[in-house]
PDB file of C-alpha atoms in Angstrom:
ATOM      1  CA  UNK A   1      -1.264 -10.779  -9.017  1.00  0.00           C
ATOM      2  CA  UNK A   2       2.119  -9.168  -8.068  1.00  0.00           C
ATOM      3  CA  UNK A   3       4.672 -11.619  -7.512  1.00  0.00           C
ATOM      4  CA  UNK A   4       7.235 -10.190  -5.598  1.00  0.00           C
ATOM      5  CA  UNK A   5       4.759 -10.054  -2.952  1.00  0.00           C
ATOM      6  CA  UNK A   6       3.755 -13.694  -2.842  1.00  0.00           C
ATOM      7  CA  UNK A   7       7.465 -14.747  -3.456  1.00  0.00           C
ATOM      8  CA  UNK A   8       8.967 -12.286  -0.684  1.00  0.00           C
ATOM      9  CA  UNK A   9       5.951 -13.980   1.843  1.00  0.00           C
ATOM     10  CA  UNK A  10       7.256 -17.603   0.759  1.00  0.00           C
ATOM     11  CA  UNK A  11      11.061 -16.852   1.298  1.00  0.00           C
ATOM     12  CA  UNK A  12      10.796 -15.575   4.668  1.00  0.00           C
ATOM     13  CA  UNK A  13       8.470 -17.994   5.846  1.00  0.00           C
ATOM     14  CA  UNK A  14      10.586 -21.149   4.417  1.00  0.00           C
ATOM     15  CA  UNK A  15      13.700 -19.296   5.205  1.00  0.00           C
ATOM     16  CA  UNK A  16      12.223 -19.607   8.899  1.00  0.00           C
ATOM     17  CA  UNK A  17      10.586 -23.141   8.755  1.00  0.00           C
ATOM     18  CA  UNK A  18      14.133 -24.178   7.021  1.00  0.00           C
ATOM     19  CA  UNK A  19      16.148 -22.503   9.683  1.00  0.00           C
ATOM     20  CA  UNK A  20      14.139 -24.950  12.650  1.00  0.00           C
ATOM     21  CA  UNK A  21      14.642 -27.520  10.771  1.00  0.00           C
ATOM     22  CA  UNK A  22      18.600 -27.562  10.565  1.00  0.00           C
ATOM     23  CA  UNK A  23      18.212 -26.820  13.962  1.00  0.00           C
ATOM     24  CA  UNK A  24      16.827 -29.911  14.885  1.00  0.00           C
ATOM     25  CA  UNK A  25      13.642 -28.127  16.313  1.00  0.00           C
ATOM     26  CA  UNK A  26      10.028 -28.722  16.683  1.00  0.00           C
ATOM     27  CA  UNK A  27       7.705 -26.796  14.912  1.00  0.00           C
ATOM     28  CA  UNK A  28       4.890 -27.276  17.149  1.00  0.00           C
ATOM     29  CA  UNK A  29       6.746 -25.906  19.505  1.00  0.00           C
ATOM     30  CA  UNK A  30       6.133 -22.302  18.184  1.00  0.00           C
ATOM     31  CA  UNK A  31       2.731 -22.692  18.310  1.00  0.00           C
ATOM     32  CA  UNK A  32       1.448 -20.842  20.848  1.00  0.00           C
ATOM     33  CA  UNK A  33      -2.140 -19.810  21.094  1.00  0.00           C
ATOM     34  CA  UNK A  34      -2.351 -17.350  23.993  1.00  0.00           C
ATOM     35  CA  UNK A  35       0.665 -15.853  23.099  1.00  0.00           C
ATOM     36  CA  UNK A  36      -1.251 -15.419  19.307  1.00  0.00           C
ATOM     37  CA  UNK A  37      -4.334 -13.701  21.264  1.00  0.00           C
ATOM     38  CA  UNK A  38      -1.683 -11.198  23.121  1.00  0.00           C
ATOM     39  CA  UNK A  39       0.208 -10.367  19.927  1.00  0.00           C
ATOM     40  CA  UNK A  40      -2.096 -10.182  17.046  1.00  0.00           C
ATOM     41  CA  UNK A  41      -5.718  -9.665  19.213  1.00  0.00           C
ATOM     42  CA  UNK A  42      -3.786  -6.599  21.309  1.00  0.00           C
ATOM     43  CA  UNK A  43      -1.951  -5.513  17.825  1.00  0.00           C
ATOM     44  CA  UNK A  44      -5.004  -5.206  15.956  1.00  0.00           C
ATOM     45  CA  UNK A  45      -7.227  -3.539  18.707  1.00  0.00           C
ATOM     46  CA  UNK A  46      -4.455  -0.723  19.197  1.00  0.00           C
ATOM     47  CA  UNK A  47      -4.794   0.231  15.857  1.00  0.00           C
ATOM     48  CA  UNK A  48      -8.469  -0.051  15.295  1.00  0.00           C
ATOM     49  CA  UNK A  49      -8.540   2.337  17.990  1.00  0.00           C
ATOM     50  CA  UNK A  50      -6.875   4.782  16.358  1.00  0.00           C
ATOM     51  CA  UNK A  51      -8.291   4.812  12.777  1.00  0.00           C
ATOM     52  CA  UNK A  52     -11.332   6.154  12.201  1.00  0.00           C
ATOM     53  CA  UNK A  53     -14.339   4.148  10.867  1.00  0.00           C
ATOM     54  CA  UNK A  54     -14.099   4.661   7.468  1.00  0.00           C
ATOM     55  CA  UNK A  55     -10.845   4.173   6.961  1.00  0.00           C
ATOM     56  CA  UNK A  56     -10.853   0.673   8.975  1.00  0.00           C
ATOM     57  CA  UNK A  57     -13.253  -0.221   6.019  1.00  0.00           C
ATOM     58  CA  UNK A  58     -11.408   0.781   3.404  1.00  0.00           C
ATOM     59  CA  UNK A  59      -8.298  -1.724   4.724  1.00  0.00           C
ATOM     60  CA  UNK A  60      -9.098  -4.657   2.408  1.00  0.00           C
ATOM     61  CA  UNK A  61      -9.297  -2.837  -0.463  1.00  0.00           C
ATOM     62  CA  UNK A  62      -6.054  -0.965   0.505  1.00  0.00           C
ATOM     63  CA  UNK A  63      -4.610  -4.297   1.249  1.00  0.00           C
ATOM     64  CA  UNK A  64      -5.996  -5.893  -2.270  1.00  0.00           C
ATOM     65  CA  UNK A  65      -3.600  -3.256  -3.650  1.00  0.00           C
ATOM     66  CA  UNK A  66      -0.296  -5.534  -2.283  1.00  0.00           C
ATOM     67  CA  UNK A  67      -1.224  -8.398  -4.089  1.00  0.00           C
ATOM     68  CA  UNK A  68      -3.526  -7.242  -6.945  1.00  0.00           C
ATOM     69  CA  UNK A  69      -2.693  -3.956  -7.699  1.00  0.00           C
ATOM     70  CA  UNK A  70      -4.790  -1.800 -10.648  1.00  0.00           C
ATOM     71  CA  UNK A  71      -3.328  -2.552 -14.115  1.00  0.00           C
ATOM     72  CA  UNK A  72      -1.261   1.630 -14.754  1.00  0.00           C
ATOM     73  CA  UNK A  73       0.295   2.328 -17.752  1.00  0.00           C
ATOM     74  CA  UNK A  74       3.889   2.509 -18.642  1.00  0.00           C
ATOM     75  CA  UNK A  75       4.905   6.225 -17.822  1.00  0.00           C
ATOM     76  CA  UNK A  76       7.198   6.067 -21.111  1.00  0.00           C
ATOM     77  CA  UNK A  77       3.313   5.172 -22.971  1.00  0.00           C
ATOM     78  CA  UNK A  78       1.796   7.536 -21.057  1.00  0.00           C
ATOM     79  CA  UNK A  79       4.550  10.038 -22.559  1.00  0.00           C
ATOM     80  CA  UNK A  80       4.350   8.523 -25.458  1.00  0.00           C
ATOM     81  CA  UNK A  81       0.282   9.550 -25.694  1.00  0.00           C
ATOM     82  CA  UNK A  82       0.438  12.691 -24.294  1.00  0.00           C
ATOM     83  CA  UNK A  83       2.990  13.365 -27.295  1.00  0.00           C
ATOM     84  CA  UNK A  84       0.480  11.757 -29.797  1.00  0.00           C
ATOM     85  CA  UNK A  85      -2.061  14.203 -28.357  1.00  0.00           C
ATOM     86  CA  UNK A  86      -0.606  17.047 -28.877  1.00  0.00           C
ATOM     87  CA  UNK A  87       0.515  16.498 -32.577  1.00  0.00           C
ATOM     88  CA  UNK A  88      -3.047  16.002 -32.903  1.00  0.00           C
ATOM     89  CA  UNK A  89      -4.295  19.385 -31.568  1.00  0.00           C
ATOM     90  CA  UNK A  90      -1.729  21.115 -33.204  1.00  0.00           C
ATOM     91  CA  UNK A  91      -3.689  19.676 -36.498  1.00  0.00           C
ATOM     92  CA  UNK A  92      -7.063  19.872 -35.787  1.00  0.00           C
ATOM     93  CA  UNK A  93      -7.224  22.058 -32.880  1.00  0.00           C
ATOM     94  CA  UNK A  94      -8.426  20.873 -29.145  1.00  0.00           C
ATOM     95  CA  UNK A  95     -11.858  20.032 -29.744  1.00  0.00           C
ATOM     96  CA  UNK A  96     -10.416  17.323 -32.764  1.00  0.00           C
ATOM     97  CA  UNK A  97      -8.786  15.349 -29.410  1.00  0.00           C
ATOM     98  CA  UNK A  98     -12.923  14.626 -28.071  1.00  0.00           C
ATOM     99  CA  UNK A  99     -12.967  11.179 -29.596  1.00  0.00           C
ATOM    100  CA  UNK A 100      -9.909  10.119 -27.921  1.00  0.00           C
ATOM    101  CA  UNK A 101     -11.364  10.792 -24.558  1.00  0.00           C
ATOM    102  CA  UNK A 102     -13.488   7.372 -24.476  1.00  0.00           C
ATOM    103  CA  UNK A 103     -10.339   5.162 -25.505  1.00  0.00           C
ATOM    104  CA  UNK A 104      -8.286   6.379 -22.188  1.00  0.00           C
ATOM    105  CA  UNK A 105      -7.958   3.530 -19.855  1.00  0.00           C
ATOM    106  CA  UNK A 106      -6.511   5.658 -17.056  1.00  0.00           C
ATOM    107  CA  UNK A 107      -9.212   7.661 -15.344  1.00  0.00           C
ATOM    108  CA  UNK A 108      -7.109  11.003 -14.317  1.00  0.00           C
ATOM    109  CA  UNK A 109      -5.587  11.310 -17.806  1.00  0.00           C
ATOM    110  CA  UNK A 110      -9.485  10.787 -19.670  1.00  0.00           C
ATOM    111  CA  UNK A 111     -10.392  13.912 -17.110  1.00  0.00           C
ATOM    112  CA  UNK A 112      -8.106  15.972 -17.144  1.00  0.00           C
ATOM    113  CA  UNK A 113      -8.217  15.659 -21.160  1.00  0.00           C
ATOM    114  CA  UNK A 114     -11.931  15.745 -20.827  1.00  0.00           C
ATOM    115  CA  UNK A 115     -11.459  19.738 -19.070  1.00  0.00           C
ATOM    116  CA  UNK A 116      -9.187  20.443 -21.620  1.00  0.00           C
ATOM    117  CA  UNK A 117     -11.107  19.841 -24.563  1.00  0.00           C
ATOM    118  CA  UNK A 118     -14.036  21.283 -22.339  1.00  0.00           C
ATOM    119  CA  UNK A 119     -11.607  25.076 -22.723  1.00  0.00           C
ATOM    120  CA  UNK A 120     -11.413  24.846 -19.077  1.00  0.00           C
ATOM    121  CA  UNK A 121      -8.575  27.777 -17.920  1.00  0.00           C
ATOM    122  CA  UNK A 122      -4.941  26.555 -17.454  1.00  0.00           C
ATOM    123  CA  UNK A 123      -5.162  27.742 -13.823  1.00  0.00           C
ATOM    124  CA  UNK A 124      -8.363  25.784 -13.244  1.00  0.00           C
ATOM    125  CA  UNK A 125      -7.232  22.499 -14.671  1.00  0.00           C
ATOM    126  CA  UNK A 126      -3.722  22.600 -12.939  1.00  0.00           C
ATOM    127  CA  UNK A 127      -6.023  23.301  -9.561  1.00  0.00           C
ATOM    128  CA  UNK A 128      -8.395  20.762 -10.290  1.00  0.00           C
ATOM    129  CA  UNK A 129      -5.584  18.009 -11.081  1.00  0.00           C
ATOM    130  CA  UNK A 130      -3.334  18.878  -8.001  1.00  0.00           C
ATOM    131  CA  UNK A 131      -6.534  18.733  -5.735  1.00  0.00           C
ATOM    132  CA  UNK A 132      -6.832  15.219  -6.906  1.00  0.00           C
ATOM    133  CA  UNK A 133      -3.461  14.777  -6.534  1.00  0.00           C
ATOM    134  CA  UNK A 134      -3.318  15.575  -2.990  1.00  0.00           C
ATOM    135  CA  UNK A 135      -6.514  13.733  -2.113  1.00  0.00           C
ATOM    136  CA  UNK A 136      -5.219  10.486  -3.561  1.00  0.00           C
ATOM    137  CA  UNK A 137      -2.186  10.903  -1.528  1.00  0.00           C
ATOM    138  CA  UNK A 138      -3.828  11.598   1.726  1.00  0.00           C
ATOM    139  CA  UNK A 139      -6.124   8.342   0.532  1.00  0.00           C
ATOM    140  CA  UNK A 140      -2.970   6.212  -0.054  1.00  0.00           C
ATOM    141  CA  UNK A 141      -1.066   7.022   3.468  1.00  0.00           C
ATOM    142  CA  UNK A 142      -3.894   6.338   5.755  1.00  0.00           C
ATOM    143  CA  UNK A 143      -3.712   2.897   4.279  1.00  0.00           C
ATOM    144  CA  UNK A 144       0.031   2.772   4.655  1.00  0.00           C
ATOM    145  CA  UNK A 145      -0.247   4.118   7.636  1.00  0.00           C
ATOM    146  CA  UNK A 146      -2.613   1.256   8.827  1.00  0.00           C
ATOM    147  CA  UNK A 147       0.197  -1.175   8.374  1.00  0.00           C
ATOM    148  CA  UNK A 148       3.027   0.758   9.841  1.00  0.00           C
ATOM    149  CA  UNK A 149       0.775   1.280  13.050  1.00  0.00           C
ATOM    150  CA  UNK A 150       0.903  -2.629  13.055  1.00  0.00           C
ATOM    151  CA  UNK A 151       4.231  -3.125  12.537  1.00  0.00           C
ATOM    152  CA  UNK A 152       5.208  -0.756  15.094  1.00  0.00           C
ATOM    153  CA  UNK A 153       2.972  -2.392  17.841  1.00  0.00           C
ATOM    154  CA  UNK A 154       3.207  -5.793  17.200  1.00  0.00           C
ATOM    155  CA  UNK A 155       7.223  -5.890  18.745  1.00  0.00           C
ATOM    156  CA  UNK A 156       5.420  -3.852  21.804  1.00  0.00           C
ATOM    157  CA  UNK A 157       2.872  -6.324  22.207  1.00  0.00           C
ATOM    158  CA  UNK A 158       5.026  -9.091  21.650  1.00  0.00           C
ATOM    159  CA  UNK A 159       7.143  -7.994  24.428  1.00  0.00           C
ATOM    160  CA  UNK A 160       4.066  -7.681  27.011  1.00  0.00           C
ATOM    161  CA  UNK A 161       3.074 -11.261  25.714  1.00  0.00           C
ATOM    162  CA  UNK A 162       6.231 -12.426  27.068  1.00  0.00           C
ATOM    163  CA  UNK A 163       6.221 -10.127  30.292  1.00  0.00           C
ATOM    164  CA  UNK A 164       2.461 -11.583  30.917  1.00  0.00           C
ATOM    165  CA  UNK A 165       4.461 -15.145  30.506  1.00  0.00           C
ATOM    166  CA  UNK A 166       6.671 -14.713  32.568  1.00  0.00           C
ATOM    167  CA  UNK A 167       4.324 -13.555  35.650  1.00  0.00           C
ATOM    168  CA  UNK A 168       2.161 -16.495  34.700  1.00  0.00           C
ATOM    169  CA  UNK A 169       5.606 -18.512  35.008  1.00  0.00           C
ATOM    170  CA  UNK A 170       6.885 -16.538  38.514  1.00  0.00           C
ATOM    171  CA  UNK A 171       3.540 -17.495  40.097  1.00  0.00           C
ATOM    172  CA  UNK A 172       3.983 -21.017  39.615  1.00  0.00           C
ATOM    173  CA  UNK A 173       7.737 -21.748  40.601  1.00  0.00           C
ATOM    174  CA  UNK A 174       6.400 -24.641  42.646  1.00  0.00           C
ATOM    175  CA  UNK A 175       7.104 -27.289  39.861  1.00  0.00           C
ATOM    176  CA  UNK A 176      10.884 -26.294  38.388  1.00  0.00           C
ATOM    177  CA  UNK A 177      10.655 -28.818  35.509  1.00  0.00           C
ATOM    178  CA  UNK A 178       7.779 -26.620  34.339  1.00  0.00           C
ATOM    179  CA  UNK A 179      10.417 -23.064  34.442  1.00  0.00           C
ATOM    180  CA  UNK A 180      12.419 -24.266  31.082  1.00  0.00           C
ATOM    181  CA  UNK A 181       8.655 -24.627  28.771  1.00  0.00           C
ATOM    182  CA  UNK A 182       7.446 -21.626  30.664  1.00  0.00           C
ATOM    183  CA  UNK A 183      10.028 -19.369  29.561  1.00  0.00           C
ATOM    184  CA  UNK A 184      10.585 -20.810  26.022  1.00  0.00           C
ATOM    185  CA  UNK A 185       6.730 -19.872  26.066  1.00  0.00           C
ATOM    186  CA  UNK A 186       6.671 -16.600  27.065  1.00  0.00           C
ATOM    187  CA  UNK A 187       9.451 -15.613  24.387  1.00  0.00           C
ATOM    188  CA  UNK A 188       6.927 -16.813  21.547  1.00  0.00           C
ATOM    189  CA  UNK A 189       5.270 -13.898  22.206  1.00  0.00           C
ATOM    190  CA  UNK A 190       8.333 -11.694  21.188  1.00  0.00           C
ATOM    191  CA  UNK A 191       8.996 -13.685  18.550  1.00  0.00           C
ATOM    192  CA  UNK A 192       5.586 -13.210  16.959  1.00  0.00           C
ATOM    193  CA  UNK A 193       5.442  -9.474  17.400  1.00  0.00           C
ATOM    194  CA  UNK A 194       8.822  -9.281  15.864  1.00  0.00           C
ATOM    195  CA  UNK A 195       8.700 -12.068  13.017  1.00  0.00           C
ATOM    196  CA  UNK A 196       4.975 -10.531  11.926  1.00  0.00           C
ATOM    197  CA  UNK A 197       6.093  -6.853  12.008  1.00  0.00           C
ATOM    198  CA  UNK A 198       9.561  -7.161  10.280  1.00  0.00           C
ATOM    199  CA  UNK A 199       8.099  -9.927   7.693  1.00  0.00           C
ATOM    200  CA  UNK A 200       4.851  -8.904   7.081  1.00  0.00           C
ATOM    201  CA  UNK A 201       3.069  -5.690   8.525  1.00  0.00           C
ATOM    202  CA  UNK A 202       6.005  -3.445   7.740  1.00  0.00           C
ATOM    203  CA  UNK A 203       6.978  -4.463   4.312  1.00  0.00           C
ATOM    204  CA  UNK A 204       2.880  -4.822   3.031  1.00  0.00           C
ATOM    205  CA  UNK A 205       3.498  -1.328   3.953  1.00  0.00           C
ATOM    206  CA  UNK A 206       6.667  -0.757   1.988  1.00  0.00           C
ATOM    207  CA  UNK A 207       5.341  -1.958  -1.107  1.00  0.00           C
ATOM    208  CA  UNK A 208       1.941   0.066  -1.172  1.00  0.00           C
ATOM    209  CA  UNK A 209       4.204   2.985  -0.641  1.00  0.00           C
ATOM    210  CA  UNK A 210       5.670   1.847  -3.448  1.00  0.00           C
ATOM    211  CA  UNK A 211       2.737   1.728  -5.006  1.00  0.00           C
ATOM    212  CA  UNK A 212       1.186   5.365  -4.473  1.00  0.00           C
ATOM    213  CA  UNK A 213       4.778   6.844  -5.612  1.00  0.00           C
ATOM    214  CA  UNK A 214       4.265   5.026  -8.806  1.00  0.00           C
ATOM    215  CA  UNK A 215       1.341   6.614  -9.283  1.00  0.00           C
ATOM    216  CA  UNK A 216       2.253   9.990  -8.216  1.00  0.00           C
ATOM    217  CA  UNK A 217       4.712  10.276 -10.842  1.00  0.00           C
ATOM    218  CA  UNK A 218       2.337   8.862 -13.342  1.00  0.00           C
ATOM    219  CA  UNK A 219      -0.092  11.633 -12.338  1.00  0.00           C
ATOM    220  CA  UNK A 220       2.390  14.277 -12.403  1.00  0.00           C
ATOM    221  CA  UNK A 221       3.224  13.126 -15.850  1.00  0.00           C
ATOM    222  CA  UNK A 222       0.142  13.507 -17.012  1.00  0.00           C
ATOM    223  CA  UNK A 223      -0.345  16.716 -15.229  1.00  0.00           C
ATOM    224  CA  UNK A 224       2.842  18.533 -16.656  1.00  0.00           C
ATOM    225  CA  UNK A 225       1.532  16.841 -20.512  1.00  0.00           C
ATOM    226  CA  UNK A 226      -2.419  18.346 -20.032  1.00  0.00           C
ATOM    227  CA  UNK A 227      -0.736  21.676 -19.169  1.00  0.00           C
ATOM    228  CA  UNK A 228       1.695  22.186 -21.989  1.00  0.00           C
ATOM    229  CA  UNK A 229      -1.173  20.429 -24.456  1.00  0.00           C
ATOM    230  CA  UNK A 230      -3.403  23.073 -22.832  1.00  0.00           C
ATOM    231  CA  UNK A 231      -0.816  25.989 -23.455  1.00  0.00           C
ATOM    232  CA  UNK A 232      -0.429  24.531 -27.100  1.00  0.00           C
ATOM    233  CA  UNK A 233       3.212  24.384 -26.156  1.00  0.00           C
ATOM    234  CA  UNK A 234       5.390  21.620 -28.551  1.00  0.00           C
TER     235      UNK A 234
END
């Protein structure tokens, strides 16, 4: 479990609740379901219009990846290996680094060692590990991209909430004792779009970005180590 994710969520939420509090304020009354439906219902069905099928199903696993990311390797271990490796080689050639292969925990480093000690051609495994590369990337930002489409709707949304509010509240201007409720009302909508972008949409976002850099530079370690152990360079 990462827990600068679940801490970050519990600040900004009891920063909030704390904040009401001292301010003598009622907590219910920021609950506001239709203003909920507008926000989060209009939020959501935005961006499920733009992402395609597939990737809409892939969002909980993406989203898994905030709060229980995959166990990676230390890139000074991974270094560390690679180095190991290659004083093997050197010793008893490529083929004497085979039973090594089945003891890798990361995936991309047991295959790319697996084409090496396979005598695939330098150009070949740099292509085939760079393809990967890439694809992972592209993998990794339509997930982030999921959550920065929310994050940049929900203030949008939040503010047609309110404008919906106050319409609802213009239409009724019959009974002004209602006018002061109506309006605090209508700016729940706002604050929902705004509190759920800037607290949580935007910085799940953040932090699998965080994520896929981490392992981009773990996979270009491992890259740049497979090529020079490939090349038999020291």
């Amino acid at each position: 479990m990462d827990l600068t994710t679940i801490l970050g969520l519990v600040c900004a939420f009891a920063g909030m609740g704390i904040s009401v509090a001292l301010e003598g304020g009622n907590a219910g009354a920021f609950i506001n379901v239709p203003a909920a439906f507008v926000v989060f219902g209009g939020t959501f069905g935005a961006v499920v219009i733009a992402t395609p099928l597939p990737d809409l199903l892939r969002v909980p696993i993406v989203l898994k990846q905030a709060f229980f990311p995959a166990k990676q390797p230390a890139p000074q271990s991974v270094i560390q290996m690679l180095v190991d490796l290659s004083r093997r080689a050197r010793r008893e050639g490529l083929l004497g680094l085979e039973p090594e292969i089945a003891k890798i925990e990361n995936a991309f480093l047991r295959n790319g060692l697996q084409l090496v000690v396979d005598g695939s051609d330098g150009e070949v495994l740099e292509s085939v590990l760079h393809t990967e590369m890439r694809n992972r990337s592209q993998r990794h930002r339509k997930g982030i991209g999921f959550f920065e489409a929310l994050g940049g709707l929900a203030p949008t949304l939040g503010v047609t909430g309110t404008v919906m509010g106050l319409v609802h509240m213009m239409g009724n201007l019959n009974d002004p004792s209602s006018m002061g409720p109506a309006i605090a009302g209508a700016f729940i909508a706002t604050l929902y779009g705004v509190a759920s972008a800037n607290v949580v949409f935007l910085p799940i976002g953040g932090k699998l970005k965080a994520r896929s850099e981490e392992e981009k530079l773990l996979s270009t370690i491992i890259t740049e180590g497979l090529l020079s152990l490939q090349a038999g360079e020291n």
